[in-house]
Coordinates of C-alpha atoms and ligand atoms in Angstrom, one line a residue:
X991 CA 101.0 84.4 132.8
X992 CA 98.7 85.3 129.8
X993 CA 97.2 88.1 129.4
X994 CA 93.7 88.1 129.2
X995 CA 93.6 89.7 125.6
X996 CA 96.3 87.7 124.3
X997 CA 94.4 84.8 125.7
X998 CA 91.4 85.5 124.2
X999 CA 93.4 86.4 120.6
X1000 CA 94.7 82.5 121.4
X1001 CA 91.3 81.1 121.6
X1002 CA 90.4 82.7 118.7
X1003 CA 93.0 81.3 116.5
X1004 CA 91.7 77.6 118.1
X1005 CA 88.9 78.3 116.1
X1006 CA 90.8 79.4 113.4
X1007 CA 92.4 76.2 113.1
X1008 CA 89.5 73.5 113.2
X1009 CA 87.4 76.1 110.9
X1010 CA 90.5 75.6 108.8
X1011 CA 90.1 71.9 109.3
X1012 CA 86.1 71.7 109.0
X1013 CA 87.1 73.7 105.9
X1014 CA 89.1 71.1 104.0
X1015 CA 87.1 68.0 106.1
X1016 CA 84.1 69.5 103.1
X1017 CA 86.8 69.9 100.3
X1018 CA 87.6 66.2 100.7
X1019 CA 84.1 65.5 100.4
X1020 CA 83.2 67.0 97.6
X1021 CA 86.0 65.6 95.4
X1022 CA 84.9 62.6 96.8
X1023 CA 82.0 63.1 95.1
X1024 CA 83.7 64.3 92.1
X1025 CA 84.8 60.9 92.2
X1026 CA 89.1 62.8 93.0
X1027 CA 90.4 60.2 95.2
X1028 CA 93.5 61.9 94.9
X1029 CA 92.2 65.4 95.3
X1030 CA 90.1 64.2 98.4
X1031 CA 93.2 62.6 100.0
X1032 CA 95.0 65.8 100.5
X1033 CA 92.4 67.7 101.5
X1034 CA 91.9 65.0 104.5
X1035 CA 95.4 65.4 105.3
X1036 CA 95.3 69.4 105.2
X1037 CA 92.5 68.8 107.7
X1038 CA 94.3 66.7 110.2
X1039 CA 97.1 69.1 110.1
X1040 CA 94.5 72.0 110.6
X1041 CA 93.4 70.2 113.8
X1042 CA 97.2 69.3 114.9
X1043 CA 97.6 73.8 114.0
X1044 CA 94.8 74.3 116.6
X1045 CA 96.1 71.4 119.1
X1046 CA 99.3 72.7 119.0
X1047 CA 97.7 76.5 120.6
X1048 CA 95.7 74.7 122.9
X1049 CA 98.0 72.7 124.9
X1050 CA 100.0 76.6 124.6
X1051 CA 97.6 78.1 126.1
X1052 CA 97.1 75.2 128.5
X1053 CA 101.1 75.1 129.2
X1054 CA 101.3 78.9 130.3
X1055 CA 98.1 78.3 133.0
X1056 CA 95.7 79.2 130.6
X1057 CA 92.1 78.6 129.8
X1058 CA 90.9 76.8 126.8
X1059 CA 87.5 78.0 125.8
X1060 CA 86.2 76.6 122.7
X1061 CA 84.0 77.9 120.3
X1062 CA 81.7 78.1 117.9
X1063 CA 82.3 76.5 114.1
X1064 CA 81.0 78.1 111.6
X1065 CA 79.7 76.0 108.6
X1066 CA 82.2 75.4 105.6
X1067 CA 81.2 76.2 102.5
X1068 CA 79.9 72.7 100.4
X1069 CA 78.8 73.3 97.1
X1070 CA 82.7 74.2 94.7
X1071 CA 82.6 75.3 90.7
X1072 CA 85.3 73.1 89.9
X1073 CA 88.7 71.3 91.3
X1074 CA 90.5 75.1 90.5
X1075 CA 87.7 76.9 92.4
X1076 CA 88.5 74.4 95.2
X1077 CA 92.1 75.1 95.6
X1078 CA 91.6 78.9 94.8
X1079 CA 89.4 79.1 97.4
X1080 CA 92.0 77.0 100.0
X1081 CA 94.5 79.5 98.7
X1082 CA 92.9 82.5 99.6
X1083 CA 91.7 81.5 102.8
X1084 CA 95.4 80.4 104.2
X1085 CA 96.3 84.1 102.9
X1086 CA 93.9 85.3 105.7
X1087 CA 95.2 82.5 108.0
X1088 CA 98.6 84.0 107.7
X1089 CA 97.4 87.1 108.6
X1090 CA 96.1 86.1 111.4
X1091 CA 99.0 84.5 112.4
X1092 CA 101.1 87.5 111.7
X1093 CA 98.4 89.9 113.7
X1094 CA 98.9 87.2 117.2
X1095 CA 102.7 88.0 116.4
X1096 CA 102.6 91.4 116.8
X1097 CA 100.2 91.6 119.9
X1098 CA 102.4 88.8 121.6
X1099 CA 105.3 91.4 120.6
X1100 CA 103.6 94.3 122.1
X1101 CA 102.5 92.6 124.6
X1102 CA 106.5 91.7 125.5
X1103 CA 104.9 87.9 125.8
X1104 CA 108.5 85.9 124.3
X1105 CA 106.7 82.5 124.9
X1106 CA 103.9 83.2 122.9
X1107 CA 106.5 84.8 120.1
X1108 CA 108.3 81.9 120.1
X1109 CA 105.5 79.4 120.1
X1110 CA 104.6 80.8 116.5
X1111 CA 107.4 81.2 115.2
X1112 CA 106.7 77.9 114.1
X1113 CA 103.5 79.1 112.4
X1114 CA 104.9 82.2 110.5
X1115 CA 106.8 79.4 108.9
X1116 CA 104.5 76.9 107.8
X1117 CA 102.7 80.0 106.5
X1118 CA 104.6 80.1 104.0
X1119 CA 104.6 76.5 103.4
X1120 CA 100.8 76.3 103.3
X1121 CA 100.5 79.1 100.6
X1122 CA 103.5 77.6 98.6
X1123 CA 101.4 73.9 98.5
X1124 CA 97.9 75.2 97.7
X1125 CA 99.2 78.4 95.1
X1126 CA 101.7 75.4 93.4
X1127 CA 98.2 73.2 93.0
X1128 CA 96.4 76.6 92.2
X1129 CA 99.1 77.1 88.9
X1130 CA 98.9 73.7 88.2
X1131 CA 95.4 73.6 88.0
X1132 CA 94.9 76.1 85.6
X1133 CA 97.4 74.6 83.0
X1134 CA 95.7 71.4 83.2
X1135 CA 92.8 73.6 81.3
X1136 CA 89.9 71.4 80.2
X1137 CA 91.7 68.0 80.0
X1138 CA 90.5 65.6 81.7
X1139 CA 93.4 63.4 81.1
X1140 CA 95.2 66.0 83.0
X1141 CA 93.1 66.4 85.6
X1142 CA 93.4 62.4 86.3
X1143 CA 96.7 62.2 86.1
X1144 CA 97.1 65.8 88.6
X1145 CA 94.8 64.1 91.0
X1146 CA 96.9 60.8 91.0
X1147 CA 100.1 62.5 91.6
X1148 CA 97.5 64.8 94.7
X1149 CA 97.2 61.4 96.2
X1150 CA 99.9 60.9 96.8
X1151 CA 100.8 63.4 99.2
X1152 CA 102.0 61.3 102.6
X1153 CA 101.4 62.5 105.8
X1154 CA 103.9 65.4 107.2
Ligands
FEO2206 FE1 96.9 76.1 109.8 FE2 96.8 75.8 106.9 O1 97.2 76.8 108.2

């Protein structure tokens, strides 16, 4: 049985994952408006992944006989200065999510809840990937600088992202 504290923290993480999904969907809309369909595609897939993250925790809480209580999702940013600013925001966001997962893991350890630790191990690994992939695009966009041709090439490349 989940403790109340852990149940609340897991419900909060569900909200954060849905919030991430909302943020990436908003970024996808920005890229569509900027005529960068490859980046829009990348962000759409990212939004789908975040929803899956939320549902993994959702199902885990239910499997443990807990109660899922969905919370309000705050509005995502809708305006961005540039493609680089978008990916910098995404990268910073993933770093925050990583911290949140680590805090949750520490709580599960403190409470001696082994199933939650095992479930969260997947998220610990996933966050390494999440930071890596967003950080890579930030580095690539910094290289692109003010070159429209390089930006379009990167857009094409990001458009090849396949579903995980
Ligand atoms: Fe669900 Fe991007 O972390």
